[in-house]
Amino acid sequence: MQIKNIAITPSPHVRSSVSTRRLMQEVCLALAPAGIASVILFGAPAAVIIAASVITCVLAEYLYQRLMKQKVTVGDWSAVVTGLLLAYNIPAGAPVWIPIVGGIFAIIIVKQLFGGIGSNFMNPALTARAVLFVSWNAIMIKYPQTVFLAKGRVGLDAVSGATPLAELGKVFTGAEGASLSNVSLLDLLLGNCAGVLGETCKIALILGGVYLIVRKVIDWRIPVSMIGTVAVMYLLTSGFNLGLTARELLSGGLMLGAFFMATDYCTSPQTNKGRLIFGAGCGLLLFVIRAYASYPEGCSFAILFMNVCTPLIDRWTAPRYFGEVRKHG
Amino acid sequence: MADRKNTVTRTFLNGLITENPTFTLMLGMCPTLGVTTAASNGIGMGLATTFVLVCSNLFISLLRKIIPDKVRIPAYIVIIASFVTMVDLFMKAYLPDLSKSLGSYIPLIVVNCIIFARAESFAAKNGPVQSLADGLGMGLGFTASITLLSIVRELFGSGTIFGAQIMPESYQPMDIMNKVPGGFITLGLMMILVNAIKKIIGKRRAARKEALA
């Protein structure tokens, strides 16, 4: 007897009532503390950039879908998440057209041209950041000092400052005059240091990340294996220097990247084993770029590179059918 | 006679539009991405390639019955390389600035796959007049598309076209357009545009045929 009326589709088959919209709202909520912290730390310019980025992303998605006569999916909040993440990757005080150009690039070129939500092969916000970083490097690396650090300083020092990563890089290579005591752990945790606007306040980011893991919005495997790999690599190469390792973990874009950007659903592997490999790859690349390449920070490039490897990892780690025999060459 | 003329024109147009080497055949990607940062580079590269393509097509077609099949690739390379050397020396003598900015891409025309593809798939099988038309069509098709590509890249990457300031003074050049990723992105976007135009034209043609029938 032949069975008819059966649709054969690839997994996952189990459906839950959780919608994309619900998940994206959870992510927005988890990102909120870091956003609030950035406005406290950098003042009004941070708020301007966040607003410009989110509005551009939502508007770009809406206009593109109207123009192409597609179903308008702005209501799923994914454009808002992209906008927030993009804004968090821009230094406060950058001109307003930076988040606008980035938002249009992220939504139209990276997301919609490849088929919209779920079909993009790279994280839209990160790709846009990379494009902005390469195109207008001078603007993208002009990190302003936080309001608290700038107080009591005049001139250039009050406008821009080196990120803690620059100092830590000197410590790592053993340059003269560099010392761990120049970088305060507490300042790093609270975000009282120079950097792009959303990455500085580590407490807010960790809080948001843990919330997402507890709510099962994201899987713990990617952030844990990514942060863990960076920690192990720094411990091994610095001769178990705990102070340096802790500071490296808490500086740059690692926390923002590990919790919010590497865990993007459509650009990270679907299998558990694959996620561990993906996170470890991100961590390893980040370490290599930070320690040996010419850029001080490599979080976005590391994640983008692993985004491209995701189909390969998925293929490697795809579960075998029950009863399938491994072929012996 | 009229019939033959018709096929020559068709061969020419085939290279220029229908089977455009850049947007349809996707051949010669190395110079397409490498030199198209300025409009003058694009047109210079295109014309140099066109010259080599026309000459090599003509000579390979003339010699197609003499060249033994087993050594045809080395024979083609010798023919192509002689014309490339001529272009290279000519440009060094009369267009030193352009020659300098194109750099090693001029000698690399020897291994340009458009030229090889046309030699192997067209000139080796067709008469000299047809091969000439094919070389000219393909060459000008390549020139037109990489010039277009380089105009877009120069406009956004430097704010100029053929060195003339187009964008307002306050425009901040988008540096990625001067790098290879910018080339990939521009090429992809232009292919979307070309395919969309082709689709619209195809639909119109089908509609017209239906109206006639």
XYZ file of C-alpha atoms in Angstrom:
542
model
C 0.000 0.000 0.000
C 1.270 3.429 -0.812
C 0.794 6.277 1.590
C -0.332 9.453 -0.052
C -0.743 13.023 1.119
C 2.467 13.053 3.073
C 4.816 15.967 2.759
C 8.439 15.094 3.303
C 10.323 18.006 4.807
C 13.706 18.380 6.474
C 13.894 18.706 10.243
C 13.107 20.440 12.617
C 9.618 18.965 12.797
C 8.733 19.874 16.333
C 6.952 23.175 16.443
C 6.447 25.350 19.443
C 4.197 28.276 20.018
C 7.177 30.588 20.364
C 7.155 32.955 17.424
C 10.003 34.845 15.800
C 8.445 38.002 17.096
C 8.479 36.761 20.685
C 12.148 35.676 20.430
C 13.217 38.963 18.902
C 11.408 40.900 21.590
C 13.281 38.877 24.205
C 16.577 39.750 22.501
C 15.630 43.447 22.452
C 14.822 43.272 26.130
C 18.173 41.618 26.842
C 19.959 44.287 24.832
C 18.208 47.117 26.662
C 20.523 47.320 29.723
C 23.585 47.779 27.505
C 21.769 50.500 25.586
C 20.796 52.336 28.744
C 24.343 51.991 30.037
C 25.725 53.446 26.805
C 23.508 56.517 27.097
C 24.671 57.001 30.693
C 28.317 56.490 29.720
C 28.481 58.460 26.476
C 25.519 60.803 26.785
C 23.123 61.963 24.089
C 25.280 61.034 21.051
C 24.807 57.362 21.921
C 21.024 57.768 21.977
C 21.103 59.536 18.612
C 23.040 56.704 16.997
C 20.824 53.983 18.460
C 17.692 55.794 17.282
C 19.074 56.481 13.801
C 20.197 52.889 13.364
C 16.946 51.259 14.519
C 14.740 53.636 12.524
C 16.832 53.135 9.376
C 16.753 49.351 9.645
C 12.993 49.156 10.171
C 12.273 51.711 7.468
C 14.633 50.055 4.980
C 12.975 46.677 5.504
C 9.491 48.158 5.195
C 10.250 50.158 2.050
C 12.103 47.301 0.334
C 9.311 44.828 0.953
C 6.663 47.310 -0.204
C 8.671 48.111 -3.309
C 9.271 44.454 -4.172
C 5.614 43.643 -3.439
C 6.605 41.138 -0.766
C 4.880 40.397 2.487
C 5.933 43.072 4.962
C 7.627 41.357 7.903
C 8.655 44.427 9.880
C 6.376 43.241 12.681
C 8.739 40.373 13.579
C 11.151 42.793 15.323
C 14.207 41.278 13.646
C 15.038 44.596 11.972
C 14.960 46.235 15.399
C 17.513 43.709 16.695
C 19.737 44.310 13.674
C 19.457 48.057 14.229
C 20.353 47.776 17.905
C 23.330 45.501 17.255
C 24.608 47.760 14.495
C 24.321 50.823 16.726
C 26.190 49.017 19.513
C 29.084 48.526 17.091
C 29.493 52.203 16.249
C 31.472 54.597 18.439
C 29.339 57.269 20.091
C 29.851 60.627 18.432
C 30.078 59.259 14.907
C 28.135 61.322 12.344
C 24.494 60.298 11.944
C 24.909 59.149 8.340
C 27.168 56.309 9.542
C 24.354 54.272 11.182
C 22.032 55.219 8.301
C 24.371 53.901 5.608
C 25.141 50.862 7.759
C 21.470 50.129 8.388
C 20.590 50.302 4.698
C 23.503 48.023 3.843
C 22.632 45.533 6.588
C 18.968 45.242 5.727
C 18.904 45.586 1.959
C 22.149 44.055 0.772
C 22.938 41.496 3.459
C 19.437 40.471 4.510
C 16.775 41.150 1.872
C 18.758 40.489 -1.292
C 19.611 37.034 0.036
C 15.966 36.258 0.781
C 15.035 38.030 4.001
C 14.959 36.710 7.533
C 16.463 33.245 7.912
C 18.183 33.263 4.537
C 21.114 35.606 5.051
C 24.444 33.801 5.249
C 26.176 36.420 7.378
C 25.055 38.438 10.351
C 23.643 41.655 8.819
C 24.700 43.978 11.642
C 28.247 42.616 11.720
C 28.658 42.727 7.954
C 27.481 46.324 7.927
C 29.924 47.110 10.702
C 32.765 45.519 8.738
C 31.840 47.565 5.665
C 31.706 50.775 7.703
C 34.975 49.858 9.426
C 36.810 49.322 6.145
C 35.156 52.259 4.346
C 35.420 54.988 6.949
C 38.115 53.632 9.215
C 39.082 57.014 10.661
C 35.545 57.607 11.919
C 34.994 54.071 13.137
C 38.072 53.977 15.343
C 37.541 57.395 16.925
C 36.470 56.078 20.308
C 35.228 58.794 22.615
C 35.977 58.769 26.339
C 33.099 58.124 28.669
C 31.530 61.092 30.411
C 33.194 60.074 33.672
C 36.681 59.663 32.247
C 36.481 62.925 30.300
C 35.684 64.898 33.429
C 38.614 66.989 34.511
C 40.497 66.438 31.268
C 40.946 68.949 28.507
C 41.805 68.855 24.833
C 42.373 65.715 22.864
C 42.253 63.443 25.880
C 38.666 64.385 26.589
C 37.583 63.633 23.032
C 39.097 60.298 22.223
C 41.046 57.654 23.993
C 42.831 54.406 23.350
C 40.786 51.318 24.111
C 41.972 49.103 26.954
C 42.845 46.537 24.274
C 45.663 48.716 23.015
C 47.237 48.797 26.473
C 46.639 45.077 27.034
C 48.206 44.296 23.669
C 51.349 46.054 24.848
C 51.334 44.046 28.060
C 50.897 40.860 26.055
C 53.893 41.568 23.852
C 55.883 42.838 26.829
C 56.323 46.406 25.620
C 58.088 48.852 27.897
C 56.002 51.016 30.209
C 52.884 48.924 29.795
C 51.348 47.614 32.947
C 48.199 45.794 33.940
C 47.555 48.347 36.655
C 46.757 50.923 33.941
C 43.592 48.977 33.187
C 41.173 48.734 36.073
C 39.018 45.607 36.217
C 36.174 47.511 37.835
C 36.175 50.116 35.065
C 36.052 47.344 32.495
C 33.092 45.721 34.227
C 31.185 48.967 34.527
C 32.089 50.085 31.037
C 34.046 53.129 32.087
C 36.457 52.807 29.162
C 36.734 53.823 25.517
C 35.113 51.673 22.872
C 32.149 51.370 20.541
C 29.015 52.397 22.349
C 27.402 49.068 23.197
C 30.409 46.949 24.030
C 31.823 48.751 27.030
C 29.436 47.936 29.872
C 30.195 44.275 30.491
C 27.810 43.868 33.438
C 24.833 44.896 31.294
C 25.884 42.586 28.489
C 26.470 39.580 30.745
C 23.144 40.245 32.442
C 21.375 40.273 29.071
C 23.236 37.208 27.867
C 22.449 35.170 30.960
C 18.807 36.223 30.692
C 18.676 34.921 27.120
C 20.287 31.622 28.121
C 17.918 31.162 31.077
C 14.909 31.936 28.874
C 16.332 29.431 26.354
C 16.328 32.045 23.605
C 19.957 31.288 22.843
C 21.968 28.144 23.382
C 24.705 28.297 26.042
C 27.154 26.362 23.908
C 28.249 29.133 21.546
C 29.015 31.860 24.135
C 30.583 29.416 26.592
C 32.844 27.755 24.035
C 33.780 31.106 22.505
C 34.660 32.837 25.776
C 36.256 29.641 27.097
C 38.515 29.291 24.080
C 39.712 32.878 24.395
C 40.399 32.324 28.103
C 42.341 29.119 27.497
C 44.390 30.638 24.706
C 45.345 33.668 26.801
C 46.155 31.516 29.833
C 48.403 29.269 27.780
C 50.238 32.004 25.907
C 50.702 34.398 28.818
C 52.030 31.767 31.241
C 48.805 31.557 33.276
C 48.628 35.288 33.856
C 45.165 35.475 35.454
C 45.036 39.263 35.591
C 45.751 39.658 31.900
C 43.313 36.923 30.918
C 40.480 38.398 32.977
C 41.064 41.832 31.496
C 41.230 40.482 27.945
C 37.901 38.692 28.446
C 36.272 41.871 29.686
C 37.539 44.199 26.991
C 36.641 44.754 23.385
C 33.617 43.251 21.734
C 33.946 39.717 23.086
C 30.922 39.739 25.406
C 28.659 41.538 22.941
C 29.784 39.227 20.144
C 29.627 35.979 22.092
C 26.147 36.472 23.562
C 24.327 38.473 20.912
C 26.012 38.140 17.550
C 27.575 34.696 17.305
C 24.264 33.201 18.456
C 22.259 34.554 15.505
C 20.027 31.623 14.463
C 20.473 31.547 10.729
C 24.218 32.121 10.713
C 25.264 29.622 13.384
C 25.165 25.799 13.266
C 22.054 23.881 14.256
C 23.638 20.878 15.942
C 24.964 20.956 19.510
C 28.369 19.668 18.501
C 28.458 22.150 15.659
C 27.748 24.996 18.044
C 30.677 24.033 20.235
C 32.965 23.926 17.202
C 31.554 27.240 15.957
C 32.145 28.977 19.296
C 35.639 27.576 19.638
C 36.456 28.723 16.100
C 35.217 32.239 16.870
C 37.296 32.332 20.049
C 40.422 31.034 18.392
C 40.214 33.498 15.496
C 39.498 36.349 17.876
C 42.591 35.460 19.897
C 44.760 35.195 16.785
C 43.566 38.557 15.434
C 43.952 40.306 18.799
C 47.350 38.852 19.568
C 49.068 38.706 16.195
C 47.216 40.753 13.558
C 47.410 44.465 12.887
C 43.889 45.211 14.165
C 43.562 45.522 17.954
C 40.157 43.793 17.970
C 38.923 40.937 15.828
C 35.582 39.941 17.273
C 33.475 40.915 14.283
C 35.848 39.455 11.730
C 36.118 36.207 13.698
C 32.346 35.783 13.850
C 31.883 36.709 10.188
C 34.468 34.150 9.173
C 32.754 31.439 11.191
C 29.366 32.518 9.729
C 30.723 31.543 6.355
C 31.903 28.191 7.735
C 28.500 27.408 9.248
C 27.105 25.306 6.361
C 30.309 23.268 6.421
C 30.082 22.673 10.187
C 26.418 21.727 9.871
C 27.325 19.193 7.237
C 30.136 17.699 9.325
C 28.053 17.350 12.434
C 24.738 16.382 10.852
C 23.220 13.525 12.846
C 23.285 10.184 11.064
C 20.124 8.279 10.403
C 19.498 5.453 12.801
C 21.030 2.311 11.334
C 23.290 4.161 8.926
C 26.748 2.674 8.745
C 29.821 4.830 8.598
C 31.613 4.173 5.380
C 35.125 2.837 5.654
C 37.377 4.001 2.883
C 25.541 37.403 -49.111
C 22.927 39.181 -47.050
C 22.529 36.051 -45.010
C 26.215 35.904 -44.173
C 26.248 39.554 -43.158
C 23.356 38.822 -40.880
C 25.235 36.085 -39.021
C 28.296 38.319 -38.651
C 26.173 41.007 -37.023
C 24.509 38.414 -34.882
C 27.882 37.036 -33.743
C 28.981 40.556 -32.886
C 25.823 41.323 -30.912
C 25.986 37.937 -29.222
C 29.324 38.877 -27.670
C 28.293 42.413 -26.880
C 24.975 41.663 -25.188
C 23.478 38.163 -25.192
C 26.592 36.362 -24.018
C 28.289 39.328 -22.398
C 31.555 37.922 -21.003
C 31.251 39.676 -17.647
C 27.568 39.532 -16.810
C 26.531 36.301 -18.533
C 29.586 34.107 -19.049
C 31.321 35.342 -15.867
C 34.705 35.139 -17.547
C 37.762 37.290 -16.885
C 36.848 37.904 -13.252
C 40.447 38.668 -12.233
C 40.809 41.961 -14.151
C 37.105 42.662 -13.594
C 37.646 42.803 -9.844
C 41.273 43.888 -9.848
C 41.516 47.001 -11.993
C 38.039 48.511 -11.953
C 38.749 51.096 -9.286
C 38.903 53.998 -11.758
C 36.960 54.565 -14.962
C 40.105 55.177 -17.007
C 41.552 51.865 -15.821
C 38.402 50.038 -16.853
C 38.323 51.450 -20.361
C 42.088 50.991 -20.819
C 41.976 47.394 -19.668
C 38.922 46.714 -21.835
C 40.420 48.144 -25.006
C 43.749 46.362 -24.486
C 41.893 43.073 -24.043
C 39.728 43.805 -27.090
C 42.776 44.365 -29.279
C 44.376 41.109 -28.159
C 41.093 39.230 -28.491
C 40.395 40.454 -32.037
C 43.925 39.733 -33.245
C 44.233 36.357 -31.567
C 40.799 35.258 -32.782
C 41.691 36.259 -36.329
C 45.062 34.512 -36.355
C 43.907 31.386 -34.590
C 41.035 31.131 -37.022
C 43.395 31.537 -39.996
C 45.790 28.939 -38.617
C 43.143 26.565 -37.283
C 43.761 23.993 -40.049
C 47.535 24.075 -39.677
C 47.838 23.861 -35.868
C 47.965 20.184 -34.797
C 45.291 19.400 -32.262
C 47.690 18.046 -29.653
C 49.746 21.212 -29.328
C 46.972 23.722 -29.838
C 47.141 25.225 -26.334
C 50.865 26.126 -26.546
C 50.265 27.405 -30.055
C 47.432 29.637 -28.833
C 49.581 30.915 -26.000
C 52.350 31.894 -28.395
C 49.885 33.772 -30.596
C 48.146 35.485 -27.672
C 51.407 36.307 -25.910
C 52.826 38.049 -28.981
C 49.866 40.397 -29.136
C 49.935 40.991 -25.397
C 53.610 41.917 -25.647
C 52.755 44.376 -28.411
C 50.024 45.991 -26.298
C 52.265 46.058 -23.251
C 55.131 47.783 -25.065
C 52.754 50.155 -26.861
C 51.156 51.231 -23.585
C 54.511 51.643 -21.873
C 55.639 53.917 -24.707
C 52.561 56.017 -25.296
C 50.381 55.712 -22.183
C 52.895 55.386 -19.344
C 50.476 56.527 -16.614
C 47.779 54.047 -17.565
C 50.381 51.342 -17.978
C 51.657 52.003 -14.492
C 48.222 51.919 -12.861
C 47.251 48.695 -14.633
C 50.573 47.156 -13.644
C 50.825 43.408 -13.993
C 47.264 43.084 -15.265
C 48.413 43.881 -18.814
C 50.898 40.976 -19.085
C 48.245 38.845 -17.375
C 45.966 39.241 -20.403
C 47.918 36.231 -21.702
C 46.035 34.008 -19.296
C 42.718 35.868 -19.496
C 40.076 33.188 -19.791
C 37.866 35.183 -22.166
C 40.597 35.029 -24.771
C 41.208 31.329 -24.232
C 37.515 30.525 -24.191
C 36.894 32.331 -27.458
C 39.960 30.774 -29.097
C 38.994 27.285 -28.051
C 35.235 27.468 -28.510
C 34.907 29.877 -31.402
C 37.987 30.783 -33.412
C 39.151 27.180 -33.692
C 35.861 26.216 -35.309
C 34.857 29.216 -37.396
C 36.116 31.246 -40.308
C 38.210 34.426 -39.947
C 35.384 36.906 -40.608
C 33.133 35.322 -38.018
C 35.993 35.064 -35.527
C 36.827 38.713 -36.043
C 33.226 39.679 -35.338
C 33.157 37.442 -32.276
C 36.397 38.925 -30.933
C 35.157 42.454 -31.486
C 31.776 41.750 -29.896
C 33.197 39.947 -26.889
C 35.947 42.531 -26.460
C 33.604 45.509 -26.609
C 31.118 43.699 -24.360
C 33.892 43.213 -21.829
C 35.019 46.845 -22.212
C 31.506 48.199 -21.771
C 30.758 46.156 -18.677
C 34.027 46.759 -16.845
C 33.905 50.462 -17.687
C 30.404 50.639 -16.229
C 31.584 48.750 -13.158
C 34.588 51.019 -12.709
C 32.497 54.178 -13.127
C 30.275 53.062 -10.237
C 33.264 52.101 -8.102
C 35.139 55.326 -8.816
C 32.038 57.408 -8.096
C 31.575 55.915 -4.635
C 35.209 55.128 -3.879
C 36.681 58.529 -4.779
C 33.692 60.741 -5.598
C 34.930 61.243 -9.170
C 34.329 59.906 -12.690
C 37.303 59.902 -15.072
C 39.033 62.050 -12.483
C 36.360 64.803 -12.530
C 34.792 65.624 -9.182
C 31.116 64.566 -9.203
C 30.178 64.180 -5.569
C 29.941 67.323 -3.404
C 33.032 68.330 -1.445
C 31.571 67.069 1.815
C 31.284 63.518 0.459
C 33.412 61.078 2.399
C 34.772 58.447 -0.016
C 33.610 54.918 0.688
C 36.972 53.235 0.881
C 35.706 49.671 0.555
C 34.831 50.420 -3.079
C 38.563 50.749 -3.811
C 39.184 47.289 -2.403
C 38.289 43.891 -3.808
C 35.188 43.328 -1.601
C 33.728 46.526 -3.075
C 34.294 45.045 -6.518
C 32.450 41.853 -5.587
C 29.526 43.779 -4.087
C 29.234 46.146 -7.070
C 29.481 43.270 -9.544
C 26.768 41.353 -7.710
C 24.444 44.353 -7.607
C 25.015 45.079 -11.296
C 24.258 41.473 -12.194
C 20.972 41.733 -10.329
C 20.183 44.817 -12.394
C 21.212 43.206 -15.700
C 19.164 40.078 -14.975
C 16.148 42.157 -14.001
C 16.370 44.159 -17.251
C 16.746 40.940 -19.249
C 13.683 39.497 -17.556
C 11.588 42.573 -18.335
C 12.735 42.572 -21.978
C 11.991 38.855 -22.274
C 8.492 39.350 -20.901
C 7.824 42.228 -23.307
C 9.014 40.150 -26.232
C 6.790 37.259 -25.249
C 3.860 39.629 -24.894
C 4.535 41.129 -28.331
C 4.734 37.689 -29.916
C 1.441 36.793 -28.358
C -0.116 40.003 -29.609
C 1.131 39.245 -33.125
C -0.162 35.721 -33.025
